[in-house]
GROMACS .gro file of C-alpha atoms in nm:
model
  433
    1UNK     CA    1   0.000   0.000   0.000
    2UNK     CA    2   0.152   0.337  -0.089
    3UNK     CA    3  -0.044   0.494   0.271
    4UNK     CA    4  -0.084   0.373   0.591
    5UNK     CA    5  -0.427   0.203   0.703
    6UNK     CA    6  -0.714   0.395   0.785
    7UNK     CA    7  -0.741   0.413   1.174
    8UNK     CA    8  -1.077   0.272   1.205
    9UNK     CA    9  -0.965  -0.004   0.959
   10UNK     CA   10  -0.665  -0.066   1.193
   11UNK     CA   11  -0.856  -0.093   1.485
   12UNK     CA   12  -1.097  -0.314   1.331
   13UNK     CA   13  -0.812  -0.544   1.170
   14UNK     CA   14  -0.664  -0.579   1.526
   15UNK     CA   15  -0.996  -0.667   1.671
   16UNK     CA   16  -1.026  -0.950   1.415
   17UNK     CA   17  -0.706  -1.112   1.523
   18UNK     CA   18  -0.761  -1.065   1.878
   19UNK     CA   19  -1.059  -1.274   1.852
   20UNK     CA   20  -0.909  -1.523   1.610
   21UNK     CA   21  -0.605  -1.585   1.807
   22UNK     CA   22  -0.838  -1.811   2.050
   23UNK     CA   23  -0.858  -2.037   1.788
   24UNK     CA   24  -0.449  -2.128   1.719
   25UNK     CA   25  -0.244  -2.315   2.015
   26UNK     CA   26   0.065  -2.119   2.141
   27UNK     CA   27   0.300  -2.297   1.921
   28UNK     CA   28   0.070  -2.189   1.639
   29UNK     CA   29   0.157  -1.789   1.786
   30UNK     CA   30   0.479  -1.553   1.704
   31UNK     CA   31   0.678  -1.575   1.995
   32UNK     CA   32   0.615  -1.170   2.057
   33UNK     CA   33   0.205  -1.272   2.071
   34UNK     CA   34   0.253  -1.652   2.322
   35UNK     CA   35   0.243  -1.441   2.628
   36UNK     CA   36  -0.107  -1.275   2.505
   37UNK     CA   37  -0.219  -1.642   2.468
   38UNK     CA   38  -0.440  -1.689   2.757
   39UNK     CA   39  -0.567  -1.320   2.797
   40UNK     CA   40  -0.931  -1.214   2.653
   41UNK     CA   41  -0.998  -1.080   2.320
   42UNK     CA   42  -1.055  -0.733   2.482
   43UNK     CA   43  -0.696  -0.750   2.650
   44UNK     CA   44  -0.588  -0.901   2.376
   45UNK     CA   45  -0.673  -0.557   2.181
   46UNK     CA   46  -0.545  -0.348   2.436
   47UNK     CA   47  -0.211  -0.464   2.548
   48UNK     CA   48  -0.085  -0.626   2.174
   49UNK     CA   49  -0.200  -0.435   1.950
   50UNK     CA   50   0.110  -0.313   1.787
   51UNK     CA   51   0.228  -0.685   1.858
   52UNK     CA   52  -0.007  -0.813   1.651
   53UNK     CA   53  -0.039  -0.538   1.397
   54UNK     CA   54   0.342  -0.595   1.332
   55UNK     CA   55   0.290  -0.988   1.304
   56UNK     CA   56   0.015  -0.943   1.050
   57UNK     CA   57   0.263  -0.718   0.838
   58UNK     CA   58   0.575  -0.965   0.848
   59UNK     CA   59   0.433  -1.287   0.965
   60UNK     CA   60   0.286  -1.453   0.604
   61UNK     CA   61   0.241  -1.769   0.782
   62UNK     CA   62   0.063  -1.607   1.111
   63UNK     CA   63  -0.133  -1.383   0.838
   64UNK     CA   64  -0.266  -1.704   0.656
   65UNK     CA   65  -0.372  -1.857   0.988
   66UNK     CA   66  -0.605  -1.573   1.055
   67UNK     CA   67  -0.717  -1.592   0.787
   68UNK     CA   68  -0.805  -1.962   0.760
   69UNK     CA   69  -0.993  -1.850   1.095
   70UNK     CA   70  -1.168  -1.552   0.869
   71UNK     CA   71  -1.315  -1.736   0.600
   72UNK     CA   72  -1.520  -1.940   0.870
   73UNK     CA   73  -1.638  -1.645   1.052
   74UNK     CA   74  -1.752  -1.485   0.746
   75UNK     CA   75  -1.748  -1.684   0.441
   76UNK     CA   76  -1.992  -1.493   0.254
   77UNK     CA   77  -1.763  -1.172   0.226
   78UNK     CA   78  -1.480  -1.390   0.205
   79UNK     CA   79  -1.544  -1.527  -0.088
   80UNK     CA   80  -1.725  -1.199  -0.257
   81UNK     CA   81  -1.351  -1.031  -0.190
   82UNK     CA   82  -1.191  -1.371  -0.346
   83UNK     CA   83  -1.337  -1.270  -0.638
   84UNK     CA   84  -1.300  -0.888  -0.579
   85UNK     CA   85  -1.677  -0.814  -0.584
   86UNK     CA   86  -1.716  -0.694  -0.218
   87UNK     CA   87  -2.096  -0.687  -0.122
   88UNK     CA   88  -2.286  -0.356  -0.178
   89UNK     CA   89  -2.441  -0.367   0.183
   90UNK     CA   90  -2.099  -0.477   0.384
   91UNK     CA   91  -1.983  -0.230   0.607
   92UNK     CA   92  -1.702  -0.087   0.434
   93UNK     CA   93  -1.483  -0.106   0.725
   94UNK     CA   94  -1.523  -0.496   0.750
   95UNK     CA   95  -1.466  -0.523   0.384
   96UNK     CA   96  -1.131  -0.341   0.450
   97UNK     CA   97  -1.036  -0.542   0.762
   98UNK     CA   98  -1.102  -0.860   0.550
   99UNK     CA   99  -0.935  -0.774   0.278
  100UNK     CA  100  -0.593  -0.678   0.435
  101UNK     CA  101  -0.539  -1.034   0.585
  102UNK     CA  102  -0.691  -1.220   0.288
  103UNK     CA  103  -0.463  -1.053   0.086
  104UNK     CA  104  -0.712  -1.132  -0.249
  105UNK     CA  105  -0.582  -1.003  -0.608
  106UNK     CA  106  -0.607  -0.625  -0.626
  107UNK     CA  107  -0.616  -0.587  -0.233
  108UNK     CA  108  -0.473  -0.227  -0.184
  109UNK     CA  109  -0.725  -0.074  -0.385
  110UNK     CA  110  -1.029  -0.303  -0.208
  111UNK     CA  111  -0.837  -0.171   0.101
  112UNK     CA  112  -0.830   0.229  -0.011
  113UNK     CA  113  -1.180   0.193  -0.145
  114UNK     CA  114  -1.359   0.054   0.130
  115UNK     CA  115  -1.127   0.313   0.370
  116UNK     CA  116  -1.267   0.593   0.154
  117UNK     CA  117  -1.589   0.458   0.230
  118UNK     CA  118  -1.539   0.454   0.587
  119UNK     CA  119  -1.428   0.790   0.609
  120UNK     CA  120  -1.716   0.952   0.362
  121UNK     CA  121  -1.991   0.762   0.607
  122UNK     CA  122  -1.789   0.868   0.883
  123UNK     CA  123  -1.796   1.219   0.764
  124UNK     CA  124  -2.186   1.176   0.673
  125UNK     CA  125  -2.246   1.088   1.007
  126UNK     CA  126  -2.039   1.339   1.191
  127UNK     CA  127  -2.218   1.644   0.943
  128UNK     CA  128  -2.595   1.491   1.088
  129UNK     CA  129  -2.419   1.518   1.439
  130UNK     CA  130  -2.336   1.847   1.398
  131UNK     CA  131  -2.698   1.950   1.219
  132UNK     CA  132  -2.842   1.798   1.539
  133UNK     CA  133  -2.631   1.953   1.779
  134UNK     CA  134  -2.724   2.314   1.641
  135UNK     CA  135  -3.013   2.274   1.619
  136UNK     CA  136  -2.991   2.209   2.014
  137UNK     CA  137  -2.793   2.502   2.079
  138UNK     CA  138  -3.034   2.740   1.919
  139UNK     CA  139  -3.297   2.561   2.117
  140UNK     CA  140  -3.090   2.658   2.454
  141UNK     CA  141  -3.018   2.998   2.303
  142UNK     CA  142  -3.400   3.061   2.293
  143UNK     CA  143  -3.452   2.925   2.635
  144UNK     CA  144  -3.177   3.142   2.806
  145UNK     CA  145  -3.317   3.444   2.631
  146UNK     CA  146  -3.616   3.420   2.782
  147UNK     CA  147  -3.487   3.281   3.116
  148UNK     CA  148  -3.270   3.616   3.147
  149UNK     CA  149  -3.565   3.799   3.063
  150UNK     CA  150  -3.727   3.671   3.352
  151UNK     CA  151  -3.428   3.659   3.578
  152UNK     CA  152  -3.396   4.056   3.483
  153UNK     CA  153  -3.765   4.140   3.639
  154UNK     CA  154  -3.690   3.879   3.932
  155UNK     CA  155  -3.409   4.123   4.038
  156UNK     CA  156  -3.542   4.425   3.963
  157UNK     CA  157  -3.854   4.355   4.209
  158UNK     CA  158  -3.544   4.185   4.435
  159UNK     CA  159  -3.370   4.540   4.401
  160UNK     CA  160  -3.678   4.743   4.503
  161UNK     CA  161  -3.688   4.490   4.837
  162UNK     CA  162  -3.355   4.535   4.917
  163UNK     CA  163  -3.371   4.958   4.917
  164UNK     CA  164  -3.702   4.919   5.180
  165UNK     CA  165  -3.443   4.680   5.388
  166UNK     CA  166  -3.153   4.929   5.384
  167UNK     CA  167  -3.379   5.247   5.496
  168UNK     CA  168  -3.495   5.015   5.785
  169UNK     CA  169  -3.083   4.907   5.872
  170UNK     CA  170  -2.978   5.232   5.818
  171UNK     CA  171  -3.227   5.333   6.102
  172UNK     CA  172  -3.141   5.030   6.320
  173UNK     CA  173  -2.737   5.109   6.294
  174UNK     CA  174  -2.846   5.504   6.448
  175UNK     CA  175  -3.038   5.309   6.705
  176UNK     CA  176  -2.729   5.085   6.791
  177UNK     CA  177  -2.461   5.328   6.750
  178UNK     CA  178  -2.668   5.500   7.032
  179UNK     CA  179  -2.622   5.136   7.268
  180UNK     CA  180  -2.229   5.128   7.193
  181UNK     CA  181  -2.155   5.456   7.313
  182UNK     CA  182  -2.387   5.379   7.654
  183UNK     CA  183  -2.144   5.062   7.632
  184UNK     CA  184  -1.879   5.197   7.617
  185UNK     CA  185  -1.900   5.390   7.923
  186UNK     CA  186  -1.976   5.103   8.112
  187UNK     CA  187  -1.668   4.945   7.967
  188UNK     CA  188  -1.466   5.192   8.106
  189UNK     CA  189  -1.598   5.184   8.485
  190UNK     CA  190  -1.514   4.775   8.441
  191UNK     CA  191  -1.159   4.853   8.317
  192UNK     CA  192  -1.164   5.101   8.670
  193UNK     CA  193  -1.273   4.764   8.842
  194UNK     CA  194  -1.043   4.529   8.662
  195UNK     CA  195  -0.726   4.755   8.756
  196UNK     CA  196  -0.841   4.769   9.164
  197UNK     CA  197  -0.874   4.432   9.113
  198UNK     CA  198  -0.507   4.335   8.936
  199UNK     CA  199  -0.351   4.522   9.245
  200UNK     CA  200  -0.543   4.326   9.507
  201UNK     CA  201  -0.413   3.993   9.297
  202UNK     CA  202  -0.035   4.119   9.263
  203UNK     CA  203  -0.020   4.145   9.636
  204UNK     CA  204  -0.181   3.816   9.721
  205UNK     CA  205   0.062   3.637   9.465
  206UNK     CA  206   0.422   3.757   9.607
  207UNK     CA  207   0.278   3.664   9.941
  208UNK     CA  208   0.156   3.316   9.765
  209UNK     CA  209   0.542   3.305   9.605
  210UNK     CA  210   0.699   3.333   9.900
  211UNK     CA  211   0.553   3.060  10.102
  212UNK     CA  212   0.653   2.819   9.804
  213UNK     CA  213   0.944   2.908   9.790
  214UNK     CA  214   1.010   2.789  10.140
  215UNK     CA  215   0.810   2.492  10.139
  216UNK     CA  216   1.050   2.346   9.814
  217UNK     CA  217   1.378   2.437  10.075
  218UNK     CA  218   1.184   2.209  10.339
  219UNK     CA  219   1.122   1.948  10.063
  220UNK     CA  220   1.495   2.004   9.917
  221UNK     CA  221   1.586   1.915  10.245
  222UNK     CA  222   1.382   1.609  10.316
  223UNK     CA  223   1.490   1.439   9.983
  224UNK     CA  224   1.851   1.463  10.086
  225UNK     CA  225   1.808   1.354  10.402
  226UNK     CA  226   1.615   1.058  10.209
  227UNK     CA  227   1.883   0.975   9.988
  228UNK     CA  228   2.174   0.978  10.247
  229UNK     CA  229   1.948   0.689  10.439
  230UNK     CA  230   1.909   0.477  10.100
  231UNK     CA  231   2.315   0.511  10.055
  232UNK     CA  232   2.368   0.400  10.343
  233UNK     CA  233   2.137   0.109  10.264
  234UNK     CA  234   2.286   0.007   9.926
  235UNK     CA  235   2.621  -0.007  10.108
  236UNK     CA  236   2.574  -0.308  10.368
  237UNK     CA  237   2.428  -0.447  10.096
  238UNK     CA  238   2.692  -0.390   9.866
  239UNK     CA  239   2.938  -0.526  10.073
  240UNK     CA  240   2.735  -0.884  10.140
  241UNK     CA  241   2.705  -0.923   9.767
  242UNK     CA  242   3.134  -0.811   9.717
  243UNK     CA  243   3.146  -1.116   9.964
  244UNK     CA  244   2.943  -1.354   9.750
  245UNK     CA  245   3.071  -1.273   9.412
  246UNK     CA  246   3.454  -1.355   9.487
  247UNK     CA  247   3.375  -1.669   9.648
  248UNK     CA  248   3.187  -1.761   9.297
  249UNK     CA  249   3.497  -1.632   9.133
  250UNK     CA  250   3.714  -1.851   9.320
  251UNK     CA  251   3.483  -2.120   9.252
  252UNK     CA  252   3.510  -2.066   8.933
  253UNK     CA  253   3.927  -2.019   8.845
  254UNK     CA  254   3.952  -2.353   9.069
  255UNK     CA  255   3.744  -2.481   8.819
  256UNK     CA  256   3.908  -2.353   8.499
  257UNK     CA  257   4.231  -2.424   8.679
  258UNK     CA  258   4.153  -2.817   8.701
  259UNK     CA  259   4.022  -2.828   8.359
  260UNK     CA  260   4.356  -2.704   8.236
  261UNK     CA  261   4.549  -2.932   8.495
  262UNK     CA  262   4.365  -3.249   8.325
  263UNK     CA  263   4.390  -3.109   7.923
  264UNK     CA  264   4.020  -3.203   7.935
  265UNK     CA  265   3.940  -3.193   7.556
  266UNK     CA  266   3.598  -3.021   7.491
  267UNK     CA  267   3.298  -3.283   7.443
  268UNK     CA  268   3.235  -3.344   7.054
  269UNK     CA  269   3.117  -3.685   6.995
  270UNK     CA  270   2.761  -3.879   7.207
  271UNK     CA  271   2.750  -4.221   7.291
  272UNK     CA  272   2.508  -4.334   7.050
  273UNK     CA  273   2.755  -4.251   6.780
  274UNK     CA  274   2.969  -4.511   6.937
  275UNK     CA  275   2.744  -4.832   6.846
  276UNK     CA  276   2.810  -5.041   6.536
  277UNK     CA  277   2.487  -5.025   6.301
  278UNK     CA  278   2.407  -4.947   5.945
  279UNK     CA  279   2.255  -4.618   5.878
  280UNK     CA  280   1.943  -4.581   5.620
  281UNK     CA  281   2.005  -4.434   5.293
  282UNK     CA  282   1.828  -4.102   5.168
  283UNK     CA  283   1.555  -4.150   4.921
  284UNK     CA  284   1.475  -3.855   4.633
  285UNK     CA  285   1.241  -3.802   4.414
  286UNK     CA  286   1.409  -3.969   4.123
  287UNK     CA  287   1.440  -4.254   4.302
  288UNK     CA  288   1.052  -4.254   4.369
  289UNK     CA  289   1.030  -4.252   3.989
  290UNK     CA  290   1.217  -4.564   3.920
  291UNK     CA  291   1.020  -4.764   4.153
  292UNK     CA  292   0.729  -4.984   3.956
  293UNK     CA  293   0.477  -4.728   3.976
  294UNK     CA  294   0.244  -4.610   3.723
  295UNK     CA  295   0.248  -4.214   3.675
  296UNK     CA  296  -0.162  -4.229   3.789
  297UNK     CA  297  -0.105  -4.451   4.094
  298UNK     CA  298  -0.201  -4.214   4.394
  299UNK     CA  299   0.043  -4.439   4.589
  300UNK     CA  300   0.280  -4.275   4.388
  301UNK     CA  301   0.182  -3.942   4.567
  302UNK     CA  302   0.152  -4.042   4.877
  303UNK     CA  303   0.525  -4.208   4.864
  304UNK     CA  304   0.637  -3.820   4.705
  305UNK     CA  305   0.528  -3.663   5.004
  306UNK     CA  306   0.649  -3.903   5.260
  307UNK     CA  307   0.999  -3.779   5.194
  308UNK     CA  308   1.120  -3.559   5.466
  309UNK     CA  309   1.104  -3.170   5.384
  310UNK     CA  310   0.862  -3.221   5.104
  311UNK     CA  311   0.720  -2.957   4.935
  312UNK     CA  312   0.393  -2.964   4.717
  313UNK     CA  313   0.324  -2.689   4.458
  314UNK     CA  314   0.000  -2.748   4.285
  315UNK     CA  315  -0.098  -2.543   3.943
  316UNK     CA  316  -0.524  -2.461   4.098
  317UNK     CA  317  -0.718  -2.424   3.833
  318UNK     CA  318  -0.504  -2.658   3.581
  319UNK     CA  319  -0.629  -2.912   3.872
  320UNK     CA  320  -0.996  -2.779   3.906
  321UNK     CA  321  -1.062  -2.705   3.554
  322UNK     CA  322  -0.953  -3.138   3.491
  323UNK     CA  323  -1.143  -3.264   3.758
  324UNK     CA  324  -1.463  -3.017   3.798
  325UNK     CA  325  -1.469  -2.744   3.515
  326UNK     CA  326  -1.836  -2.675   3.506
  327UNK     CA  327  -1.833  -2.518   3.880
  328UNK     CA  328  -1.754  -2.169   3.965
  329UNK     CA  329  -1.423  -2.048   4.004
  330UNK     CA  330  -1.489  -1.958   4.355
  331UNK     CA  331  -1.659  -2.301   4.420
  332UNK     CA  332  -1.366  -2.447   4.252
  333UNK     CA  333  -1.080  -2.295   4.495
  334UNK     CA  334  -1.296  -2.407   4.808
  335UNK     CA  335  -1.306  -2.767   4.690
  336UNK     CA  336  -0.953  -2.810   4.591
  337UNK     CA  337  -0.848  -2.599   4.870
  338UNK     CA  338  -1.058  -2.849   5.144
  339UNK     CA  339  -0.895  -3.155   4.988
  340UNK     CA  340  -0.547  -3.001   5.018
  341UNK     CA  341  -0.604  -2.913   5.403
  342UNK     CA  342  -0.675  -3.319   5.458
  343UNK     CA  343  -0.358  -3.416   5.234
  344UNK     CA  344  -0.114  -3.200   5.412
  345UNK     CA  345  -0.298  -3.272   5.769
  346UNK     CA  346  -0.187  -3.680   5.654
  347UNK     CA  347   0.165  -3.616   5.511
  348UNK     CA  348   0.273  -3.356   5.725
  349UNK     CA  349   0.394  -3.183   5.378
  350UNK     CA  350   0.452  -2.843   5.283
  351UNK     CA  351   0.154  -2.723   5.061
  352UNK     CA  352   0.124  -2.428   4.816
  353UNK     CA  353  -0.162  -2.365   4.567
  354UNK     CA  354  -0.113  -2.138   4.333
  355UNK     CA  355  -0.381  -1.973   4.145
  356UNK     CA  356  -0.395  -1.738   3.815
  357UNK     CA  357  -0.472  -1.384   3.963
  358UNK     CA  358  -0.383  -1.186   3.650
  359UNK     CA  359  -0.720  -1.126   3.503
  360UNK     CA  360  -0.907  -1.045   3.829
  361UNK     CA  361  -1.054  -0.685   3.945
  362UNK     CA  362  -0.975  -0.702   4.267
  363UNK     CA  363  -0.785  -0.982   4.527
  364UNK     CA  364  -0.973  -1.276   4.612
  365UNK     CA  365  -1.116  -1.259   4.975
  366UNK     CA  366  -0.989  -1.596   5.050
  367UNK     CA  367  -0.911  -1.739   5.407
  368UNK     CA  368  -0.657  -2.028   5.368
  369UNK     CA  369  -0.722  -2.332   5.484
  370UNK     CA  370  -0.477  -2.455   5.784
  371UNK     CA  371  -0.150  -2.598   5.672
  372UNK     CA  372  -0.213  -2.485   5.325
  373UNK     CA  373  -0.029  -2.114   5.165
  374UNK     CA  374  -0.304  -2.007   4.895
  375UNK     CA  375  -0.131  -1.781   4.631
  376UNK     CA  376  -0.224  -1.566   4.358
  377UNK     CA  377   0.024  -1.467   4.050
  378UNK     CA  378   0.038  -1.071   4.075
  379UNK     CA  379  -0.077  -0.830   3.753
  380UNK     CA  380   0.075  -0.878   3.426
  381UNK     CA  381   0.197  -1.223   3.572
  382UNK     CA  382   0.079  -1.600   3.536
  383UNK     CA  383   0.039  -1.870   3.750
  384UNK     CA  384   0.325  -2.091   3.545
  385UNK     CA  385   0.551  -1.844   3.623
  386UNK     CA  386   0.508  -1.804   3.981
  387UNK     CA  387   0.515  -2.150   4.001
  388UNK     CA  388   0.877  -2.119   3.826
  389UNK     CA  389   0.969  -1.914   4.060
  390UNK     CA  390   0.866  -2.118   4.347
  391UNK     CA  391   1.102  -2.432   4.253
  392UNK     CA  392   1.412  -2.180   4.175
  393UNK     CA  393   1.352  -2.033   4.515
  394UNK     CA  394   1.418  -2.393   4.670
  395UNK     CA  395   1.748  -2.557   4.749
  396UNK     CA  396   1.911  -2.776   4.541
  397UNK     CA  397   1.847  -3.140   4.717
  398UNK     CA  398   1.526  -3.043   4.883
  399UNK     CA  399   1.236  -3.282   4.769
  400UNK     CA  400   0.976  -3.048   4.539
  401UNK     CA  401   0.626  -3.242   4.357
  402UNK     CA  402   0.476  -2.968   4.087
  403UNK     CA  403   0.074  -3.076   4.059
  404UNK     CA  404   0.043  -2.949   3.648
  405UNK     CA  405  -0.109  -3.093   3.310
  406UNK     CA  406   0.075  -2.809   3.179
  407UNK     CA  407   0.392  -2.960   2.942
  408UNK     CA  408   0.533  -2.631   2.966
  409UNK     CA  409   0.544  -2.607   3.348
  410UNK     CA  410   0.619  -2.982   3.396
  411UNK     CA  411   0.932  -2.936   3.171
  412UNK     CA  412   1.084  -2.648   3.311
  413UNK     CA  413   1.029  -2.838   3.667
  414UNK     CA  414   1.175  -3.103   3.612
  415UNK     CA  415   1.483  -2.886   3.453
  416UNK     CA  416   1.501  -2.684   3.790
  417UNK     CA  417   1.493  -3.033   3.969
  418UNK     CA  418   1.157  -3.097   4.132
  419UNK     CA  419   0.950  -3.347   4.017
  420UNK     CA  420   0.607  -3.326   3.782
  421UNK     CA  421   0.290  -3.492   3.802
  422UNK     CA  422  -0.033  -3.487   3.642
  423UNK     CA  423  -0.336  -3.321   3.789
  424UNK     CA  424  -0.453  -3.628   3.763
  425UNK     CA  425  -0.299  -3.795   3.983
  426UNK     CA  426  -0.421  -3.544   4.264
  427UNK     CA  427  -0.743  -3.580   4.178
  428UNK     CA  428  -0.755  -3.999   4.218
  429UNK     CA  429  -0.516  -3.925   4.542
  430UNK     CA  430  -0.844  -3.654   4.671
  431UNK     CA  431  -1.119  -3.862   4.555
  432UNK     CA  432  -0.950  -4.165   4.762
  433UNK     CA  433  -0.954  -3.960   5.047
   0.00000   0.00000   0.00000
């Protein structure tokens, strides 16, 4: 195309693929689009759109996918722009849309024709807007005219109140300038009073001041005479205690003294250590594995967790949406979450569930079950990779079981060395129970 793509064209193209990526598997995706994978169409549109704009553009393979998932949405224009007969009564931008993935014979000028079409309808529509919207305004424009019309005699009757009001304050202010000045004589013979009175108060307080001042010498005295009876106190006492201590001292160097004497060498081994016996062997998780077990024997779970230290990470709804999909989410969590209390109550395991939190509107309010940590992957994050975080945050040796269908998550587990097990498996090991 010698211009760019309309905007509304754009948009519409992007909201194609956004809904047609639900139909290819992640290996189907670009690598730039697999982390998109599991989020809505509508986030889908809103977080990758220039991810998926770009694709379209140098992705011929990812281009002919969508559009394999095009011509079943809408056959009927699909095949009209085959041919390059677009319907009459398609919306223009559709025809546009369609025709920049199908890629047909002749496609940039299907593209530039149905954008011109877009744009005169969008222009059509915006001049009707506009027709309507003036004809509002002049509408309003009558209405405030004769809304200031009346507002205008309102305050010219409120003007006509308001000069009656001031000729009756005006005559109230001459009666109350009247009351100050009779006020403010008797404010003066009270300022007469209130000097006698500050005199009469002046004389009372030095006599009050000097009385405490020799009431705190009486007290000054009393607390040192106080103090010199507690030192004496502290030192018989001091000297009983000085009596005590170096006998403990002496005690003690005899004690030392001996110990050095003898070459006493300090205590390192028990005598338990001292009997002959053979001492168990440590069993891992890849040992579990080569035992004759099949991969959906529960007793396969059960001998997992009997390791010491275990840890159990489970991947929540990759477990609930195997063994009860058609339940609430929230009904979903309880159940798994109530079968995971009784499994760690009977292995004595560590036990953390893990759900998907990225597409939520607010947290979960959620109170964990007891001996079970409930987790949820933060924004922008999901589950499988808190979960691979989880197993690189545990020490090399320790025993770690991974509860996912999820080949992706079950690989990199095993790579980071804990070990991976069907959901499955849980499930038979919960429904046992």
């Amino acid at each position: 195309m010698d211009r760019p793509l309309p905007d509304r064209v754009r948009r519409r193209v992007v909201a194609l693929t956004g809904d047609a990526l639900g139909g290819l598997t992640v290996s189907e995706l670009p690598v730039p689009l697999r982390q998109y994978a599991r989020f809505t169409p509508q986030r889908r549109t809103k977080f990758a759109a220039n991810a998926m704009a770009t694709s379209l553009e140098k992705d011929a393979v990812f281009r002919e996918r969508i559009a394999e998932q095009l011509r079943e949405r809408f056959p009927d224009l699909t095949e009209a722009l085959s041919s390059s007969t677009p319907p009459p009564a398609a919306d223009p931008v559709d025809v546009a849309a369609v025709a920049y993935v199908l890629r047909p014979a002749d496609w940039p000028k299907l593209v530039a024709a149905a954008g011109e079409e877009a744009q005169r309808a969008q222009a059509e529509q915006a001049g009707e807007e506009a027709q309507r919207e003036l004809v509002r305004l002049r509408r309003e424009l009558a209405d405030a005219r004769t809304a200031a019309r009346t507002e205008a005699e309102r305050g010219r009757s409120e003007l006509e109140s308001l000069r009656r009001e001031l000729d009756a304050t005006q005559r109230k202010l001459r009666s109350a300038q009247s009351d100050v000045k009779r006020g403010e004589a008797a404010a003066r013979k009270l300022r007469a009073d209130l000097d006698e009175l500050r005199s009469a108060t002046a004389a009372e307080k030095t006599a009050a001041d000097s009385e405490s001042r020799r009431l705190r010498t009486r007290l000054a005295e009393t607390e040192a005479a106080l103090e010199a009876g507690r030192r004496a106190a502290r030192e018989g006492r001091s000297v009983e205690d000085m009596r005590v201590r170096l006998l403990l001292d002496t005690v003690l160097d005899a004690a030392q003294g001996l110990r050095r004497e003898l070459a006493l060498p300090p205590t390192e081994s028990r005598p338990a250590e001292t009997v002959d016996a053979v001492e168990p062997g440590r069993m891992t998780p890849r040992d579990i594995a080569a035992r004759a077990l099949s991969e959906t024997d529960p007793e396969l779970l059960d001998q997992l967790l009997s390791l010491p230290q275990a840890h159990l990470v489970v991947d929540g709804y990759n477990v609930t949406k195997t063994g009860y999909p058609t339940m609430p989410l929230d009904k979903q969590r309880l159940r798994l979450l109530g079968g995971l209390a009784g499994l760690a109550a009977q292995s004595g395991a560590e036990v953390t569930c893990v759900f998907d939190g990225a597409e939520l509107a607010a947290p979960v309010l959620l109170a964990p079950p007891r001996g079970v940590r409930v987790l949820f992957s933060k924004p922008g994050q999901i589950a499988d990779e808190l979960i691979r975080q989880l197993v690189r945050a545990e020490p090399p040796g320790r025993p770690v079981v991974v509860v996912s269908s999820d080949r992706e998550v079950a690989d990199d587990s095993a790579a980071a060395g804990a070990r991976p097990v069907a959901s499955a498996l849980l499930l038979r090991r919960l429904g046992r129970t």
